[in-house]
Amino acid sequence: MTTPVLRVESLRKSFSSEVVLQEISFDVPVHTATVFIGASGSGKSTLLRCINLLDSIDDGVIELDGVEISDPRVDSDDVRRKLGMVFQSFNLFPHMSVLENITLAPIHVQGVGRQEARNQAIELLKKFDLGDKADQYPDRLSGGQQQRVAIIRSLALKPRLLLLDEVTSALDPILVNEVLSTVRDLKSDGMTMVIATHEMGFAHQVADEVCFLHHGRIVEYGPPEVVLSNPQDSRTKDFLKRVHEAGRL
Amino acid sequence: MRINGESTAPQSGGRASSMWTPSQFELNRRRIRSEQNRRNAIIAIISTFLVLGTLATILITSPGFKSLTDTFFAWSYGVEVLPKVILGFCTNIALTLIAGTAVSIFGLVLALTRTSRSPALTPFRILATIYVDVFRGIPMLLIILLVGFGIPALRLQGLTSNVLVLGTIAVVITYTAYVAEVIRSGILTVHPSQRAAARSLGLSNVQTLRHVVLPQALRRVTPPLLNDLVSLIKDTGLVSILGVTDAIRAAQIASSRSFNYTPYVMAAGLFLLVTIPLTRLTDHTMRKAMERQNAQGLA
């Protein structure tokens, strides 16, 4: 059996006395997408931040390509180079143009030449229909465009694994679609992803495996046809029912 | 603000906007608006004349006005001493340039030290905090006196007793503390999410600071920093108490020779000649930066 890109084993995370994640274990094989669903505050974002080493964990092991990255002796900058992360609030750098945002890390982290980084960035922008926005500043773009630029920015490092943290939560329903279709394109390109989302329809389309997080635990996981369409756990059923009532399914 | 309704007309909404003629309501509204504008302009002119005219009348008809103009605005004497005052003012400018450069460097280093999290820098962090606390809390005049008269009194070999150098050092000591705090506050206003985004792109701590945090921080603190620069230009005049012949000292010498205060007015004029354009420039650069990046980027 091949080593999964990401392996999380018995992860535990607490903020002072409050335990936000416990007994979290899952594998993400190459070219697959694992989608985390669950109510706000169930720990989805924290989990992604832990994988990206932005938060430290209290117990358990995280492995990237079979190498433990939760070891404190590991160079976290080195790990983050292999991981792409896209945030709910885009977090583009407002003082840089779209092109500068995208080429910053390739130039300064990977040491790619300026011209080459530029060409790669423009190629990526064209691929995602943003070719004409290269010299714009982020504040001139719509939310959907900003988020797509943020996705491209993390792609420019050719990451092993992409972490998407509720990438559509700050967008209105119409802009949501352009971002989701970008993510679907990535999926068909074979990108390995861990996704936290509230978009159940999208989860259904893109997920190889869905995990339902409840109060910091994975209470149900499996293929989307099972977890989303035919959930076994009463808490999953309850959650999906509420999502359905809110009109998001 | 530009409204781009006209310029985009040939594209999508072309037909609708080229056909559009203002309705009767709109024409009426425009007429009323232009009437209001005219009336407001007339009111503004009348009120300006009334207020400024009254002030001027009070000033000119006051009993001491003649002696005031004689002692403060004796133009012929002013022109006579002007070269000396200008020569003194060059000292102020040179002092500002040298001190300003030194303050920018030291201030930045101090601010970076105070905001750093590296455990190795802990002692420097403590020292930086003490430095800022102490030198921000002492009047600059005192620092100038302490440095200007204290250091020569030590009679240490190799230490200068040049008052200009000592005065500059004193100014740098005080302003570094102010500027460090301004820059530090700028660094702290950059949202943590920006740092998180940069770090998750694999940028190191130093790279994050250099490419993401500092550019945003410095842009935000440019107005207060330029404000400090204007203060610095003025405060260089304080070194005159050490005997440095700057514009103020030159004016003082000239006026004590003739008991006429016109040289002071000349010196004041010279300071304004530099500070006012600088203030205008500040406004201009800030507006340009905001236009380029849109208002939100500076929020």
Coordinates of N, CA and C in Angstrom, one line a residue, chain A residues 26 29 45 50 68 78 88 90 92 102 106 123 138 149 158 179 220 249:
Chain A
F26 N -7.2 10.2 10.4 CA -7.7 10.0 9.0 C -6.5 10.0 8.1
P29 N -5.1 9.8 0.9 CA -4.3 9.3 -0.2 C -4.1 10.3 -1.3
S45 N -11.6 24.5 11.2 CA -10.5 25.5 10.9 C -9.3 25.2 11.8
C50 N -3.8 23.3 12.4 CA -2.8 22.4 13.0 C -2.0 21.6 12.0
E68 N 7.0 12.6 9.9 CA 6.3 13.3 11.0 C 6.6 14.8 11.0
D78 N 9.8 24.8 6.1 CA 10.0 23.8 5.2 C 8.7 23.0 4.9
Q88 N -10.6 31.5 4.7 CA -12.0 32.1 4.5 C -11.9 33.5 4.1
F90 N -9.6 35.2 2.5 CA -8.7 35.5 1.4 C -7.3 35.8 1.8
L92 N -5.3 38.1 1.0 CA -4.3 38.6 0.0 C -3.6 39.8 0.6
I102 N 1.1 36.6 -6.1 CA 1.3 35.2 -6.6 C 2.8 34.8 -6.6
P106 N 7.1 32.0 -4.7 CA 8.1 31.4 -5.6 C 9.4 32.1 -5.7
E123 N 0.4 32.3 -16.5 CA -0.2 31.1 -17.1 C -1.3 30.6 -16.2
P138 N -5.7 43.9 -5.0 CA -6.8 43.0 -4.6 C -8.1 43.7 -4.3
V149 N -7.7 34.3 -6.7 CA -6.3 34.7 -6.7 C -5.6 34.0 -5.6
K158 N 3.3 24.9 -6.1 CA 3.1 23.5 -6.5 C 3.0 22.6 -5.2
V179 N -15.8 30.1 -7.4 CA -14.8 29.6 -6.6 C -14.8 28.1 -6.5
E220 N -18.6 10.6 12.2 CA -19.0 9.7 11.1 C -18.1 10.0 9.9
L249 N -28.6 22.8 1.0 CA -28.2 21.5 0.4 C -28.6 21.4 -1.1

